[in-house]
Short mmCIF file of C-alpha atoms and ligand atoms in Angstrom, two decimals:
data_model
loop_
_atom_site.label_atom_id
_atom_site.label_comp_id
_atom_site.label_asym_id
_atom_site.label_seq_id
_atom_site.Cartn_x
_atom_site.Cartn_y
_atom_site.Cartn_z
CA MET A 897 95.15 -50.11 81.15
CA ARG A 898 93.22 -51.54 78.19
CA GLU A 899 90.07 -49.73 79.28
CA ILE A 900 91.93 -46.42 79.42
CA ASP A 901 93.22 -47.00 75.90
CA THR A 902 89.75 -47.96 74.67
CA LEU A 903 88.41 -44.65 75.95
CA GLY A 904 91.05 -42.86 73.87
CA VAL A 905 92.58 -41.12 76.90
CA THR A 906 96.13 -41.22 78.20
CA ARG A 907 96.49 -39.99 81.80
CA ALA A 908 94.24 -40.91 84.72
CA LEU A 909 93.83 -39.22 88.08
CA ILE A 910 93.07 -42.04 90.51
CA LEU A 911 90.48 -41.31 93.18
CA SER A 912 89.94 -43.12 96.49
CA THR A 913 89.17 -42.54 100.14
CA PRO A 914 92.14 -42.18 102.52
CA GLU A 915 91.29 -45.68 103.82
CA GLN A 916 91.61 -47.20 100.34
CA ARG A 917 94.80 -45.43 99.31
CA VAL A 918 96.59 -48.77 98.97
CA SER A 919 94.06 -49.85 96.32
CA ALA A 920 94.61 -46.56 94.49
CA GLU A 921 98.37 -47.15 94.57
CA ARG A 922 97.86 -50.60 93.07
CA VAL A 923 95.86 -49.03 90.22
CA ALA A 924 98.61 -46.43 89.74
CA ASP A 925 101.23 -49.22 89.54
CA LEU A 926 99.16 -51.10 86.97
CA LEU A 927 98.66 -47.96 84.89
CA GLY A 928 102.33 -46.99 84.94
CA ALA A 929 102.87 -43.95 82.71
CA ARG A 930 99.11 -43.62 82.22
CA SER A 931 98.74 -42.66 85.90
CA ALA A 932 98.73 -38.89 86.45
CA GLY A 933 98.64 -39.25 90.24
CA ILE A 934 96.46 -40.17 93.21
CA PHE A 935 93.82 -38.06 94.94
CA ALA A 936 92.91 -40.04 98.09
CA LYS A 937 90.57 -37.58 99.79
CA ALA A 938 87.10 -38.89 98.92
CA VAL A 939 84.66 -38.65 101.83
CA MET A 940 80.95 -39.31 102.35
CA HIS A 941 78.46 -36.88 100.72
CA VAL A 942 80.96 -35.28 98.26
CA PRO A 943 81.67 -31.81 99.72
CA ILE A 944 81.96 -29.24 96.89
CA GLU A 945 85.39 -28.19 98.23
CA THR A 946 86.74 -31.75 97.77
CA ALA A 947 85.24 -31.97 94.28
CA ARG A 948 86.89 -28.68 93.25
CA GLU A 949 90.21 -29.70 94.80
CA ALA A 950 90.11 -32.94 92.80
CA ARG A 951 89.17 -31.09 89.62
CA ASP A 952 92.08 -28.67 90.13
CA ALA A 953 94.46 -31.56 90.85
CA ALA A 954 93.36 -33.21 87.60
CA ARG A 955 94.10 -30.01 85.69
CA GLU A 956 97.51 -29.45 87.35
CA LEU A 957 98.58 -33.06 86.78
CA GLY A 958 97.46 -33.03 83.16
CA ALA A 959 94.88 -35.78 83.64
CA ASP A 960 92.39 -36.40 80.85
CA CYS A 961 90.28 -38.95 82.75
CA ALA A 962 89.62 -40.21 86.29
CA VAL A 963 89.59 -43.71 87.75
CA ALA A 964 87.46 -44.01 90.90
CA ILE A 965 88.21 -47.08 93.01
CA GLY A 966 85.96 -47.53 96.05
CA GLY A 967 82.36 -47.30 97.21
CA GLY A 968 79.61 -44.80 96.51
CA SER A 969 81.55 -41.94 98.10
CA THR A 970 84.49 -42.34 95.70
CA THR A 971 82.28 -42.98 92.68
CA GLY A 972 80.39 -39.86 93.75
CA LEU A 973 83.61 -37.82 93.76
CA GLY A 974 84.37 -39.09 90.24
CA LYS A 975 80.91 -37.93 89.17
CA ALA A 976 81.43 -34.49 90.69
CA VAL A 977 84.77 -34.17 88.88
CA ALA A 978 83.08 -35.22 85.63
CA LEU A 979 80.36 -32.62 86.19
CA GLU A 980 82.84 -29.85 86.98
CA SER A 981 85.39 -30.68 84.26
CA GLY A 982 83.79 -32.99 81.70
CA LEU A 983 86.52 -35.64 82.23
CA PRO A 984 85.38 -39.21 81.51
CA THR A 985 85.59 -41.63 84.44
CA VAL A 986 86.21 -45.32 84.92
CA ALA A 987 84.57 -46.76 88.05
CA ILE A 988 85.92 -49.75 89.97
CA PRO A 989 83.26 -50.35 92.64
CA THR A 990 84.26 -52.10 95.84
CA THR A 991 80.87 -51.92 97.63
CA TYR A 992 77.35 -52.73 96.47
CA ALA A 993 75.91 -49.18 96.47
CA GLY A 994 75.40 -49.24 92.69
CA SER A 995 76.24 -45.59 92.01
CA GLU A 996 78.48 -46.63 89.09
CA MET A 997 75.39 -47.55 87.04
CA THR A 998 73.53 -44.26 87.47
CA SER A 999 73.71 -40.73 86.15
CA ILE A 1000 72.62 -39.49 89.59
CA TYR A 1001 75.07 -37.24 91.42
CA GLY A 1002 75.03 -35.61 94.86
CA ILE A 1003 77.18 -32.69 95.98
CA THR A 1004 77.13 -31.06 99.42
CA GLU A 1005 77.46 -27.29 99.57
CA ALA A 1006 77.03 -25.22 102.74
CA GLY A 1007 75.57 -28.24 104.56
CA PHE A 1008 72.95 -28.97 101.89
CA LYS A 1009 73.26 -32.01 99.60
CA ARG A 1010 71.86 -31.29 96.16
CA ALA A 1011 71.20 -34.21 93.88
CA GLY A 1012 70.49 -34.34 90.20
CA ARG A 1013 70.77 -36.42 87.06
CA ASP A 1014 73.21 -35.62 84.28
CA PRO A 1015 74.43 -38.01 81.57
CA ARG A 1016 77.95 -36.56 81.82
CA VAL A 1017 78.49 -38.13 85.25
CA LEU A 1018 77.71 -41.70 84.21
CA PRO A 1019 81.02 -43.63 84.30
CA ARG A 1020 82.09 -44.59 80.77
CA THR A 1021 83.46 -47.93 81.93
CA VAL A 1022 82.79 -50.03 85.03
CA ILE A 1023 85.14 -52.78 86.15
CA TYR A 1024 83.74 -55.33 88.60
CA ASP A 1025 86.32 -57.50 90.35
CA PRO A 1026 85.08 -59.69 93.23
CA GLU A 1027 88.61 -59.84 94.69
CA LEU A 1028 88.41 -56.13 95.48
CA SER A 1029 85.22 -56.47 97.51
CA ARG A 1030 86.67 -59.29 99.65
CA SER A 1031 88.20 -56.72 102.01
CA LEU A 1032 84.87 -54.93 102.53
CA PRO A 1033 84.17 -55.42 106.28
CA ILE A 1034 81.42 -57.96 106.79
CA ASP A 1035 78.92 -55.60 108.50
CA LEU A 1036 79.40 -53.03 105.75
CA SER A 1037 78.97 -55.79 103.15
CA MET A 1038 75.60 -56.66 104.67
CA THR A 1039 74.24 -53.10 104.90
CA SER A 1040 75.64 -52.21 101.48
CA GLY A 1041 73.86 -55.23 99.99
CA LEU A 1042 70.57 -54.16 101.60
CA ASN A 1043 71.18 -50.68 100.15
CA ALA A 1044 71.28 -52.32 96.71
CA ILE A 1045 68.12 -54.33 97.42
CA ALA A 1046 66.37 -51.07 98.34
CA HIS A 1047 67.03 -49.67 94.83
CA ALA A 1048 65.47 -52.72 93.21
CA ALA A 1049 62.54 -52.93 95.65
CA GLU A 1050 61.48 -49.33 95.09
CA GLY A 1051 62.14 -49.73 91.37
CA LEU A 1052 59.45 -52.40 91.31
CA TYR A 1053 56.71 -49.90 92.07
CA ALA A 1054 58.21 -46.91 90.24
CA HIS A 1055 55.69 -45.06 88.06
CA ASP A 1056 58.21 -45.08 85.19
CA GLY A 1057 59.25 -48.74 85.51
CA ASN A 1058 58.81 -51.25 82.71
CA PRO A 1059 58.84 -55.06 82.30
CA ILE A 1060 62.64 -55.10 81.79
CA THR A 1061 63.44 -53.11 84.93
CA ALA A 1062 61.02 -55.38 86.84
CA LEU A 1063 62.90 -58.48 85.67
CA MET A 1064 66.23 -56.91 86.57
CA ALA A 1065 64.97 -55.83 89.98
CA GLU A 1066 63.59 -59.23 90.92
CA GLU A 1067 66.76 -60.98 89.77
CA GLY A 1068 68.89 -58.37 91.57
CA ILE A 1069 67.08 -58.98 94.87
CA ARG A 1070 67.33 -62.75 94.43
CA ALA A 1071 71.05 -62.68 93.61
CA MET A 1072 71.95 -60.18 96.31
CA SER A 1073 69.93 -61.74 99.16
CA SER A 1074 71.31 -65.19 98.38
CA ALA A 1075 74.91 -63.89 98.15
CA LEU A 1076 74.56 -61.99 101.44
CA ARG A 1077 73.35 -65.12 103.27
CA THR A 1078 76.42 -66.99 102.03
CA LEU A 1079 78.80 -64.11 102.84
CA ARG A 1080 77.46 -63.86 106.40
CA GLU A 1081 78.79 -67.39 106.89
CA ASP A 1082 81.98 -66.92 104.84
CA PRO A 1083 83.00 -63.33 103.96
CA TYR A 1084 85.81 -64.60 101.74
CA ASP A 1085 83.65 -66.75 99.45
CA LEU A 1086 84.72 -65.40 96.06
CA ASP A 1087 81.73 -66.82 94.14
CA ALA A 1088 79.35 -65.13 96.58
CA ARG A 1089 81.33 -61.87 96.25
CA GLY A 1090 80.88 -62.17 92.48
CA ASP A 1091 77.15 -62.87 92.84
CA ALA A 1092 76.80 -59.84 95.12
CA LEU A 1093 78.45 -57.62 92.49
CA TYR A 1094 76.14 -59.09 89.85
CA GLY A 1095 73.21 -58.18 92.14
CA ALA A 1096 74.68 -54.71 92.72
CA TRP A 1097 74.95 -54.18 88.96
CA LEU A 1098 71.31 -55.18 88.45
CA CYS A 1099 70.01 -53.12 91.39
CA GLY A 1100 72.15 -50.10 90.44
CA SER A 1101 70.90 -50.32 86.86
CA VAL A 1102 67.32 -50.19 88.12
CA LEU A 1103 68.16 -47.16 90.27
CA GLY A 1104 69.62 -45.47 87.20
CA ALA A 1105 66.59 -46.23 85.04
CA VAL A 1106 63.55 -45.33 87.17
CA SER A 1107 62.39 -42.95 89.91
CA MET A 1108 62.63 -43.78 93.59
CA GLY A 1109 59.87 -43.14 96.16
CA LEU A 1110 59.25 -42.81 99.90
CA HIS A 1111 62.04 -45.12 101.04
CA HIS A 1112 64.82 -43.22 99.27
CA LYS A 1113 63.33 -39.88 100.32
CA LEU A 1114 63.30 -40.98 103.98
CA CYS A 1115 66.87 -42.28 103.74
CA HIS A 1116 68.05 -39.09 102.06
CA THR A 1117 66.43 -37.06 104.85
CA LEU A 1118 67.75 -39.24 107.67
CA GLY A 1119 71.24 -39.44 106.18
CA GLY A 1120 71.51 -35.83 105.06
CA THR A 1121 69.64 -33.89 107.76
CA PHE A 1122 70.45 -36.11 110.73
CA ASP A 1123 73.83 -37.44 109.57
CA LEU A 1124 72.99 -41.12 110.07
CA PRO A 1125 75.15 -43.75 108.28
CA HIS A 1126 73.93 -44.18 104.68
CA ALA A 1127 73.81 -47.95 104.20
CA GLU A 1128 72.56 -48.69 107.73
CA VAL A 1129 69.64 -46.30 107.33
CA HIS A 1130 68.63 -48.19 104.18
CA ALA A 1131 68.85 -51.50 106.05
CA VAL A 1132 66.58 -50.28 108.86
CA MET A 1133 64.03 -48.34 106.82
CA LEU A 1134 63.31 -50.64 103.88
CA PRO A 1135 60.76 -53.06 105.44
CA HIS A 1136 58.86 -50.13 106.98
CA ALA A 1137 58.76 -47.96 103.86
CA LEU A 1138 57.61 -50.94 101.79
CA ALA A 1139 54.88 -51.74 104.31
CA TYR A 1140 53.58 -48.17 103.88
CA ASN A 1141 53.15 -48.81 100.14
CA ALA A 1142 52.30 -52.53 100.21
CA ASN A 1143 48.54 -52.38 99.54
CA LEU A 1144 49.02 -50.11 96.54
CA ALA A 1145 51.86 -52.13 95.02
CA PRO A 1146 50.76 -55.80 95.13
CA GLU A 1147 52.75 -56.87 92.04
CA ALA A 1148 55.96 -55.39 93.51
CA MET A 1149 55.35 -57.15 96.84
CA LEU A 1150 54.78 -60.45 95.03
CA ARG A 1151 58.07 -60.14 93.16
CA ILE A 1152 60.05 -59.08 96.25
CA GLY A 1153 58.61 -61.97 98.29
CA ARG A 1154 59.39 -64.42 95.47
CA ALA A 1155 62.96 -63.13 95.13
CA LEU A 1156 63.52 -63.55 98.88
CA GLY A 1157 61.75 -66.92 99.06
CA ALA A 1158 59.30 -65.41 101.59
CA ASP A 1159 55.48 -65.38 101.79
CA ASP A 1160 55.41 -61.70 102.73
CA ALA A 1161 57.81 -59.13 101.25
CA THR A 1162 58.14 -56.85 104.26
CA ILE A 1163 58.37 -59.59 106.90
CA GLY A 1164 60.80 -61.42 104.59
CA LEU A 1165 63.02 -58.35 104.40
CA GLN A 1166 63.04 -57.85 108.14
CA GLU A 1167 63.86 -61.53 108.65
CA LEU A 1168 66.70 -61.18 106.13
CA ALA A 1169 68.06 -58.19 108.08
CA THR A 1170 67.91 -60.23 111.30
CA THR A 1171 69.69 -63.19 109.65
CA LEU A 1172 72.38 -60.85 108.31
CA GLY A 1173 72.79 -59.19 111.71
CA THR A 1174 72.20 -55.65 110.42
CA PRO A 1175 70.63 -52.97 112.63
CA THR A 1176 66.84 -53.14 112.75
CA SER A 1177 66.01 -49.88 114.55
CA LEU A 1178 66.82 -46.20 114.07
CA ARG A 1179 67.51 -46.03 117.81
CA GLN A 1180 70.42 -48.46 117.33
CA ILE A 1181 72.09 -46.25 114.72
CA GLY A 1182 71.95 -43.00 116.64
CA MET A 1183 68.63 -41.35 115.68
CA LEU A 1184 67.09 -39.18 118.39
CA GLU A 1185 63.41 -39.81 119.09
CA SER A 1186 62.90 -36.06 119.36
CA SER A 1187 63.96 -35.69 115.68
CA LEU A 1188 61.32 -38.06 114.28
CA GLU A 1189 58.73 -35.32 113.91
CA ARG A 1190 61.07 -33.12 111.86
CA ALA A 1191 62.08 -36.08 109.69
CA ALA A 1192 58.41 -36.79 108.91
CA ILE A 1193 57.78 -33.13 108.05
CA VAL A 1194 60.77 -33.04 105.66
CA ALA A 1195 59.77 -36.36 104.05
CA VAL A 1196 56.29 -35.10 103.11
CA SER A 1197 57.23 -31.48 102.41
CA GLU A 1198 57.73 -31.79 98.64
CA PRO A 1199 55.69 -33.93 96.27
CA TYR A 1200 57.41 -36.87 94.55
CA PRO A 1201 56.07 -40.02 92.93
CA ASN A 1202 55.09 -42.78 95.35
CA PRO A 1203 52.36 -45.45 95.09
CA ARG A 1204 50.57 -44.22 98.22
CA PRO A 1205 49.99 -40.51 98.82
CA LEU A 1206 52.36 -39.03 101.39
CA GLU A 1207 50.63 -38.02 104.60
CA TYR A 1208 52.30 -36.70 107.72
CA GLY A 1209 50.44 -38.90 110.26
CA PRO A 1210 51.15 -42.31 108.70
CA VAL A 1211 54.75 -41.34 107.81
CA ARG A 1212 55.33 -40.20 111.40
CA ALA A 1213 53.90 -43.54 112.64
CA LEU A 1214 56.16 -45.44 110.21
CA LEU A 1215 59.19 -43.59 111.56
CA GLN A 1216 58.19 -44.47 115.14
CA ARG A 1217 58.01 -48.16 114.20
CA ALA A 1218 61.42 -47.94 112.52
CA PHE A 1219 62.79 -46.14 115.56
CA GLU A 1220 61.62 -48.91 117.89
CA GLY A 1221 62.48 -51.74 115.47
CA ASP A 1222 58.86 -52.97 115.50
CA VAL A 1223 57.41 -55.41 112.98
CA PRO A 1224 56.63 -53.48 109.77
CA ALA A 1225 52.94 -52.69 109.34
CA MET A 1226 50.65 -50.86 106.95
CA GLU A 1227 50.08 -47.54 108.71
CA PRO A 1228 46.38 -46.53 108.81
P1 NAD B 1825 81.43 -45.47 101.06
O1 NAD B 1825 81.86 -45.31 99.67
O2 NAD B 1825 81.23 -44.24 101.87
O3 NAD B 1825 82.47 -46.44 101.78
C1 NAD B 1825 82.44 -46.63 103.19
C2 NAD B 1825 83.84 -46.99 103.70
O4 NAD B 1825 84.19 -48.29 103.25
C3 NAD B 1825 84.93 -46.04 103.17
O5 NAD B 1825 85.86 -45.81 104.20
C4 NAD B 1825 85.57 -46.86 102.06
O6 NAD B 1825 86.90 -46.50 101.80
C5 NAD B 1825 85.47 -48.26 102.63
N1 NAD B 1825 85.48 -49.32 101.62
C6 NAD B 1825 84.79 -49.38 100.47
N2 NAD B 1825 85.04 -50.52 99.81
C7 NAD B 1825 85.94 -51.21 100.58
C8 NAD B 1825 86.58 -52.46 100.43
N3 NAD B 1825 86.32 -53.29 99.41
N4 NAD B 1825 87.44 -52.84 101.38
C9 NAD B 1825 87.68 -52.06 102.46
N5 NAD B 1825 87.08 -50.86 102.66
C10 NAD B 1825 86.22 -50.44 101.72
O7 NAD B 1825 80.08 -46.32 101.19
P2 NAD B 1825 78.92 -46.67 100.14
O8 NAD B 1825 77.80 -47.18 100.97
O9 NAD B 1825 79.41 -47.50 99.04
O10 NAD B 1825 78.53 -45.27 99.51
C11 NAD B 1825 77.68 -44.36 100.17
C12 NAD B 1825 77.54 -43.08 99.38
O11 NAD B 1825 77.17 -43.38 98.03
C13 NAD B 1825 76.43 -42.17 99.93
O12 NAD B 1825 76.89 -40.84 99.95
C14 NAD B 1825 75.30 -42.31 98.92
O13 NAD B 1825 74.49 -41.17 98.85
C15 NAD B 1825 76.06 -42.57 97.65
N6 NAD B 1825 75.29 -43.31 96.64
C16 NAD B 1825 75.04 -42.69 95.45
C17 NAD B 1825 74.31 -43.35 94.48
C18 NAD B 1825 74.06 -42.68 93.17
O14 NAD B 1825 73.49 -43.26 92.26
N7 NAD B 1825 74.48 -41.44 93.01
C19 NAD B 1825 73.85 -44.66 94.69
C20 NAD B 1825 74.13 -45.26 95.91
C21 NAD B 1825 74.87 -44.60 96.89
#
C-alpha cells in the first residue's frame, strides 16, 4: 500500500494469470480500498485483445495504476496496459524472467509478436519478495533461472555494453547459478529464493540496458514462430548460441566461466543444465526436425548486432546440435 501512496495514485487494477488469481486476491486484500479490482486473464505472449480488455477494465473500474503480480507474462500485460493507457505499474515478480527491469514490451497481434522499447512501460516500482517465488514449480524455477542467465551472458558481449553492465552480468550469473544449485536440492530454501531474485534483478537490469544477439533472436524465433515454451528454449539454446560466438567474445567467455566456476563457459553451462535437470535438446521440448531449416532462415533474415556475423550454414548446424542435444561446438 505504501508503494501505491508513494506513486501518488489511489486505485490499482491487479493483474495476474488465472493460475495466480489467489495471489492477486491477496494483493487486493492488502490494498483494501486502494484496490479497483482484479483482472486475472494474463497469458503468454500478451495478445492485443487481452491488453485492450485490461485497459478497458482499468478505465471502467476507475483505476489510476496497475499492479502486476506474476511472471514475465503478467509483467508483460502490465507493460501493454501502460503503453495503451499511460497508467503507471507496480511489478511484483514471481519468476526470474527479469522483465520488470526492462522497458522492452512484446504484444501479439494477428499471430505476430511485435517487440519494442518504450520508457513508459518500465514499471515504476518493483517489489521482490522471496516468499512469493517459493511456490514456483521446481522445473520452472530452473528454466526461468537459466532464462535470466541468458540475458546476462549475451549482455557480456553486447556492442553497447560497458564495465558496469559487465560487472552486473557476471555477478548475476554467479548468484543465479549458485541459487539454482541449492534450490534443486531444496526448492523451499528461502535464502536461495532471495539470491535467485537478486540474480534475476541483476540479469534483468543487463537485459534492459544493452542489446541482445543471436541467442535471444533464436529463442524469439523458436518461441514465437514454433510456439515452443519460452524458458525451456532459453535453457536448451544458450550453450549452443554462446559456442557460435565464443571465439569472437573471449572476455565474455572468461567472465561466464568464472561466474559458473567452470574452465569453459559453454561446457560449464551445459553441465549446469544437466545438474539442474532442465531439457538439453530441442527434440525434448517439441521442436520438429523439419522446422530447423525455416528457423535458421528466420534467424539470419534481418541484421542485428552479434559478435560473429550471422550465416545460414553455421546457424543451421548450431540448430541441429541443439536439436540433438549434442555438446556445444564452434560451428565452422
Ligand atoms: P510466465 O509468466 O508465462 O509464467 C508461467 C506460469 O507460471 C504461469 O502459469 C504463471 O502463473 C506461473 N507462475 C509464475 N510465478 C509463479 C509462482 N511463484 N508460483 C506458482 N506459479 C507461478 O513465465 P515467465 O517465464 O516468467 O515469462 C515468460 C514471458 O515473459 C515470455 O512471453 C517472454 O517473452 C516474456 N519476457 C519478457 C521480457 C521483457 O523484458 N519484456 C523479459 C523476459 C521474459
